[in-house]
């Protein structure tokens, strides 16, 4: 069994945005999500070989996956003490039961800000979550080129 720092798990091809130069190629109008059974099969394959400290769940936009909660359960079944890191653009946080994500401790949510003029929309969703969870904290990480 090999210990590794991070395993990346891409669960969605589609995105609610189409940012030019997207790392996940979502600007090419990709559609759909990875089927849940395929995700579980992938996790089961990797758990035979690797033990990651962090599993990063990303996409396109992973919050578009209808079984996101089941994906987190499958990750924790495979690696009980792994940190799950959800990488999202934050726009859909108001549409999912995001506070349930944090039952999978340790859990981190990385929200990518793609447009300065949309920061207030995303912040509104994050603040709504934080109102009910005083033990959560926000760490702002500046992107390259940001002052």
Coordinates of N, CA and C in Angstrom, one line a residue:
X1 N 0.8 -1.2 0.0 CA 0.0 0.0 0.0 C 0.9 1.2 0.0
X2 N 0.6 2.1 -1.0 CA 1.4 3.4 -1.1 C 0.7 4.5 -0.4
X3 N 1.3 5.2 0.5 CA 0.8 6.4 1.0 C 1.1 7.6 0.1
X4 N 0.0 8.4 -0.2 CA 0.2 9.5 -1.1 C -0.4 10.7 -0.4
X5 N 0.0 11.9 -0.8 CA -0.6 13.1 -0.2 C -2.0 13.4 -0.7
X6 N -2.2 13.3 -2.0 CA -3.6 13.6 -2.6 C -3.9 12.8 -3.8
X7 N -5.2 12.4 -3.8 CA -5.8 11.7 -4.9 C -6.9 12.6 -5.5
X8 N -6.9 12.9 -6.8 CA -7.9 13.7 -7.4 C -8.9 12.8 -8.0
X9 N -10.2 13.2 -7.8 CA -11.3 12.4 -8.3 C -12.3 13.3 -9.0
X10 N -12.3 13.2 -10.3 CA -13.1 14.1 -11.2 C -14.5 13.4 -11.3
X11 N -15.5 14.0 -10.8 CA -16.8 13.3 -10.8 C -17.9 13.9 -11.7
X12 N -17.5 15.1 -12.3 CA -18.5 15.8 -13.2 C -17.7 16.3 -14.4
X13 N -18.3 16.1 -15.6 CA -17.8 16.7 -16.8 C -18.4 18.1 -17.0
X14 N -19.7 18.2 -16.7 CA -20.4 19.4 -16.9 C -20.1 20.5 -15.8
X15 N -20.4 21.7 -16.2 CA -20.2 22.8 -15.3 C -21.3 23.8 -15.5
X16 N -21.7 24.6 -14.5 CA -22.6 25.6 -14.7 C -22.0 26.9 -15.2
X17 N -20.7 26.9 -15.4 CA -19.9 28.0 -16.0 C -19.2 27.5 -17.2
X18 N -18.6 28.4 -18.0 CA -17.8 28.0 -19.1 C -16.6 29.0 -19.2
X19 N -15.8 28.9 -18.1 CA -14.7 29.8 -18.0 C -13.6 29.5 -19.1
X20 N -13.2 30.5 -19.8 CA -12.2 30.3 -20.8 C -10.9 29.8 -20.2
X21 N -10.4 28.7 -20.9 CA -9.1 28.1 -20.4 C -9.3 27.2 -19.2
X22 N -10.5 26.7 -19.0 CA -10.8 25.8 -17.8 C -9.9 24.6 -17.8
X23 N -9.4 24.3 -16.7 CA -8.5 23.2 -16.5 C -9.2 21.9 -16.8
X24 N -10.5 21.8 -16.5 CA -11.3 20.6 -16.7 C -12.0 20.6 -18.1
X25 N -11.6 21.6 -18.9 CA -12.2 21.7 -20.3 C -13.7 22.0 -20.3
X26 N -14.2 22.5 -19.2 CA -15.7 22.8 -19.2 C -16.1 23.9 -20.1
X27 N -15.1 24.6 -20.7 CA -15.5 25.7 -21.7 C -15.7 25.1 -23.0
X28 N -15.7 23.7 -23.2 CA -16.0 23.1 -24.4 C -17.3 22.4 -24.4
X29 N -18.2 22.9 -23.5 CA -19.6 22.5 -23.4 C -19.7 21.0 -23.1
X30 N -18.9 20.5 -22.2 CA -18.9 19.1 -21.8 C -20.2 18.9 -21.0
X31 N -20.8 17.7 -21.1 CA -22.1 17.5 -20.4 C -22.0 16.2 -19.5
X32 N -22.8 16.2 -18.5 CA -23.0 15.0 -17.7 C -22.0 14.9 -16.5
X33 N -22.2 13.8 -15.8 CA -21.4 13.5 -14.7 C -20.9 12.0 -14.8
X34 N -19.9 11.7 -14.1 CA -19.4 10.3 -14.1 C -20.4 9.5 -13.4
X35 N -20.8 8.4 -14.0 CA -21.8 7.5 -13.3 C -21.3 7.1 -11.9
X36 N -22.3 7.0 -11.0 CA -21.9 6.7 -9.6 C -21.2 5.3 -9.5
X37 N -21.7 4.3 -10.2 CA -21.1 3.0 -10.2 C -19.7 3.1 -10.7
X38 N -19.4 3.9 -11.6 CA -18.0 4.0 -12.1 C -17.1 4.7 -11.1
X39 N -17.7 5.7 -10.4 CA -16.9 6.3 -9.3 C -16.5 5.3 -8.2
X40 N -17.5 4.5 -7.8 CA -17.3 3.5 -6.8 C -16.2 2.5 -7.3
X41 N -16.3 2.1 -8.5 CA -15.4 1.1 -9.1 C -14.0 1.7 -9.1
X42 N -13.9 3.0 -9.4 CA -12.6 3.7 -9.4 C -12.0 3.8 -8.0
X43 N -12.9 4.1 -7.0 CA -12.4 4.2 -5.6 C -12.0 2.8 -5.2
X44 N -12.7 1.8 -5.5 CA -12.3 0.4 -5.1 C -11.0 0.0 -5.7
X45 N -10.8 0.4 -6.9 CA -9.5 0.1 -7.6 C -8.3 0.8 -6.8
X46 N -8.5 2.1 -6.6 CA -7.4 2.8 -5.9 C -7.2 2.4 -4.5
X47 N -8.3 2.0 -3.8 CA -8.1 1.6 -2.4 C -7.2 0.4 -2.2
X48 N -7.1 -0.4 -3.3 CA -6.2 -1.6 -3.2 C -4.8 -1.2 -3.3
X49 N -4.5 0.0 -3.8 CA -3.1 0.3 -4.1 C -2.6 1.5 -3.3
X50 N -3.5 2.5 -3.0 CA -3.1 3.8 -2.4 C -3.9 4.1 -1.1
X51 N -3.2 4.8 -0.3 CA -3.9 5.4 0.9 C -3.5 6.9 0.9
X52 N -4.5 7.7 0.4 CA -4.2 9.2 0.3 C -4.5 9.8 1.6
X53 N -3.9 11.0 1.9 CA -4.2 11.8 3.0 C -5.4 12.7 2.7
X54 N -5.5 13.1 1.4 CA -6.6 13.9 1.0 C -7.2 13.3 -0.3
X55 N -8.5 13.3 -0.5 CA -9.1 13.0 -1.7 C -9.8 14.3 -2.2
X56 N -9.4 14.9 -3.3 CA -10.0 16.1 -3.8 C -11.1 15.7 -4.8
X57 N -12.2 16.2 -4.6 CA -13.4 15.9 -5.5 C -13.7 17.1 -6.3
X58 N -13.6 17.0 -7.6 CA -13.7 18.2 -8.4 C -14.4 17.8 -9.7
X59 N -14.5 18.7 -10.7 CA -15.1 18.4 -12.0 C -14.6 19.5 -13.0
X60 N -15.4 19.7 -13.9 CA -16.5 20.5 -14.1 C -16.9 21.1 -12.7
X61 N -18.2 20.9 -12.4 CA -18.7 21.4 -11.2 C -19.3 20.1 -10.4
X62 N -18.6 19.7 -9.4 CA -19.0 18.5 -8.7 C -20.4 18.6 -8.0
X63 N -20.9 19.8 -7.7 CA -22.2 19.9 -7.1 C -23.3 19.6 -8.1
X64 N -23.0 19.5 -9.3 CA -24.0 19.0 -10.3 C -24.3 17.5 -10.2
X65 N -23.4 16.8 -9.5 CA -23.6 15.3 -9.4 C -24.8 15.0 -8.4
X66 N -25.8 14.3 -8.9 CA -27.0 14.1 -8.1 C -26.7 13.1 -6.9
X67 N -25.6 12.4 -6.9 CA -25.2 11.5 -5.8 C -24.0 12.0 -5.1
X68 N -23.8 13.3 -5.0 CA -22.6 13.8 -4.3 C -22.4 13.3 -2.9
X69 N -23.5 13.2 -2.2 CA -23.5 12.7 -0.8 C -23.0 11.2 -0.8
X70 N -23.5 10.4 -1.7 CA -23.1 9.0 -1.8 C -21.6 8.9 -2.2
X71 N -21.2 9.8 -3.0 CA -19.7 9.8 -3.4 C -18.9 10.0 -2.1
X72 N -19.3 10.9 -1.3 CA -18.5 11.2 -0.1 C -18.6 9.9 0.9
X73 N -19.7 9.3 0.9 CA -19.8 8.1 1.7 C -18.9 7.0 1.2
X74 N -18.8 6.8 -0.1 CA -18.0 5.8 -0.7 C -16.5 6.1 -0.4
X75 N -16.1 7.3 -0.5 CA -14.7 7.7 -0.2 C -14.4 7.4 1.3
X76 N -15.3 7.7 2.2 CA -15.1 7.4 3.6 C -15.1 5.9 3.9
X77 N -15.9 5.2 3.2 CA -15.9 3.7 3.3 C -14.5 3.1 2.9
X78 N -13.9 3.7 1.9 CA -12.7 3.2 1.4 C -11.5 3.6 2.3
X79 N -11.5 4.9 2.7 CA -10.4 5.5 3.5 C -11.0 6.3 4.7
X80 N -11.3 5.6 5.8 CA -12.1 6.3 6.9 C -11.4 7.6 7.4
X81 N -10.1 7.7 7.5 CA -9.6 8.9 8.1 C -9.1 9.9 7.0
X82 N -9.4 9.7 5.8 CA -9.0 10.7 4.7 C -9.7 12.0 4.9
X83 N -9.1 13.1 4.5 CA -9.7 14.4 4.4 C -10.3 14.5 3.0
X84 N -11.6 14.8 3.0 CA -12.3 15.0 1.7 C -12.2 16.5 1.4
X85 N -11.7 16.9 0.2 CA -11.6 18.3 -0.2 C -12.5 18.5 -1.4
X86 N -13.6 19.2 -1.2 CA -14.5 19.5 -2.3 C -14.0 20.8 -3.0
X87 N -13.8 20.7 -4.3 CA -13.4 21.9 -5.1 C -14.6 22.3 -5.9
X88 N -15.1 23.5 -5.6 CA -16.4 24.0 -6.3 C -16.2 25.4 -6.7
X89 N -17.1 25.9 -7.6 CA -17.1 27.3 -7.9 C -18.1 28.1 -6.9
X90 N -18.8 27.3 -6.1 CA -19.7 27.9 -5.1 C -21.0 28.4 -5.5
X91 N -21.3 28.5 -6.7 CA -22.6 29.0 -7.2 C -23.8 28.1 -6.7
X92 N -23.6 26.8 -6.6 CA -24.7 25.9 -6.4 C -24.8 25.5 -4.9
X93 N -24.0 26.2 -4.0 CA -24.1 25.8 -2.6 C -25.5 26.0 -2.0
X94 N -26.2 26.9 -2.5 CA -27.6 27.1 -2.0 C -28.6 26.1 -2.4
X95 N -28.2 25.2 -3.3 CA -29.2 24.2 -3.9 C -28.9 22.8 -3.3
X96 N -27.8 22.6 -2.6 CA -27.5 21.3 -2.0 C -27.5 21.4 -0.5
X97 N -27.6 20.3 0.1 CA -27.5 20.3 1.6 C -26.0 20.3 2.0
X98 N -25.3 21.4 1.8 CA -23.9 21.5 2.0 C -23.5 21.3 3.4
X99 N -24.3 21.6 4.4 CA -23.9 21.4 5.7 C -23.7 19.9 6.0
X100 N -24.4 19.1 5.3 CA -24.2 17.6 5.5 C -22.9 17.1 5.0
X101 N -22.2 17.9 4.2 CA -20.9 17.5 3.7 C -19.9 17.3 4.9
X102 N -20.1 18.2 5.9 CA -19.1 18.3 7.0 C -19.3 17.2 8.0
X103 N -20.3 16.3 7.8 CA -20.4 15.1 8.6 C -19.2 14.1 8.3
X104 N -18.6 14.4 7.2 CA -17.5 13.5 6.7 C -16.2 14.1 7.2
X105 N -16.0 14.2 8.5 CA -14.8 14.9 9.0 C -13.6 13.9 8.8
X106 N -12.5 14.5 8.6 CA -12.2 15.9 8.2 C -12.7 16.2 6.8
X107 N -13.2 17.4 6.6 CA -13.8 17.8 5.4 C -13.3 19.3 5.1
X108 N -13.0 19.6 3.9 CA -12.6 20.9 3.5 C -13.4 21.3 2.2
X109 N -13.7 22.5 2.1 CA -14.4 23.0 0.9 C -13.5 24.1 0.3
X110 N -13.1 23.9 -0.9 CA -12.3 25.0 -1.6 C -13.2 25.6 -2.6
X111 N -13.4 26.9 -2.5 CA -14.3 27.6 -3.4 C -13.4 28.5 -4.3
X112 N -13.5 28.2 -5.6 CA -12.8 29.0 -6.6 C -13.6 30.2 -7.0
X113 N -13.0 31.4 -6.9 CA -13.6 32.6 -7.4 C -13.1 32.8 -8.8
X114 N -14.0 32.8 -9.8 CA -13.6 32.9 -11.2 C -13.8 34.3 -11.7
X115 N -14.7 35.1 -11.1 CA -15.0 36.4 -11.5 C -15.2 37.3 -10.3
X116 N -14.4 38.4 -10.3 CA -14.5 39.3 -9.1 C -15.9 39.9 -9.0
X117 N -16.6 40.2 -10.1 CA -17.9 40.8 -10.1 C -19.0 39.8 -9.6
X118 N -18.6 38.5 -9.5 CA -19.6 37.5 -9.0 C -19.3 37.1 -7.5
X119 N -18.2 37.7 -7.0 CA -17.8 37.2 -5.6 C -19.0 37.4 -4.6
X120 N -19.8 38.4 -4.7 CA -20.9 38.7 -3.8 C -21.9 37.5 -3.8
X121 N -22.1 36.9 -5.0 CA -23.1 35.8 -5.1 C -22.6 34.6 -4.3
X122 N -21.4 34.3 -4.5 CA -20.8 33.1 -3.9 C -20.7 33.4 -2.4
X123 N -20.2 34.6 -2.0 CA -20.1 34.9 -0.6 C -21.4 34.8 0.1
X124 N -22.5 35.2 -0.5 CA -23.8 35.0 0.1 C -24.2 33.6 0.4
X125 N -23.8 32.7 -0.5 CA -24.0 31.2 -0.2 C -23.2 30.7 0.9
X126 N -21.9 31.2 1.0 CA -21.0 30.8 2.0 C -21.5 31.3 3.4
X127 N -21.8 32.6 3.4 CA -22.3 33.2 4.7 C -23.5 32.5 5.2
X128 N -24.4 32.2 4.3 CA -25.6 31.4 4.7 C -25.3 30.1 5.5
X129 N -24.3 29.4 5.0 CA -23.8 28.2 5.6 C -23.2 28.5 7.0
X130 N -22.3 29.5 7.0 CA -21.6 29.8 8.2 C -22.5 30.3 9.4
X131 N -23.6 30.9 9.0 CA -24.5 31.4 10.1 C -24.9 30.3 11.1
X132 N -25.0 29.1 10.6 CA -25.4 28.0 11.4 C -24.3 27.1 11.9
X133 N -23.1 27.5 11.6 CA -21.9 26.7 12.0 C -20.8 27.6 12.5
X134 N -20.8 28.1 13.7 CA -19.8 29.0 14.2 C -18.5 28.3 14.4
X135 N -18.4 27.0 14.4 CA -17.1 26.3 14.5 C -16.4 26.2 13.2
X136 N -17.0 26.6 12.1 CA -16.3 26.6 10.8 C -15.5 27.8 10.6
X137 N -14.5 27.8 9.7 CA -13.7 29.0 9.5 C -13.4 29.1 8.0
X138 N -13.2 30.3 7.6 CA -12.8 30.6 6.2 C -11.4 31.0 6.1
X139 N -10.7 30.4 5.2 CA -9.3 30.9 4.9 C -9.3 31.4 3.5
X140 N -9.0 32.6 3.3 CA -9.0 33.2 2.0 C -7.6 33.0 1.4
X141 N -7.5 32.4 0.3 CA -6.2 32.2 -0.4 C -6.2 33.1 -1.6
X142 N -5.3 34.0 -1.7 CA -5.2 34.9 -2.9 C -4.7 34.1 -4.1
X143 N -5.2 34.4 -5.2 CA -4.7 33.7 -6.4 C -3.5 34.5 -7.0
X144 N -2.7 33.8 -7.8 CA -1.6 34.5 -8.4 C -2.0 35.8 -9.1
X145 N -1.2 36.8 -8.9 CA -1.5 38.1 -9.5 C -2.5 39.0 -8.7
X146 N -3.1 38.4 -7.6 CA -4.0 39.1 -6.8 C -3.2 39.8 -5.6
X147 N -3.5 41.0 -5.3 CA -2.7 41.7 -4.3 C -3.0 41.3 -3.0

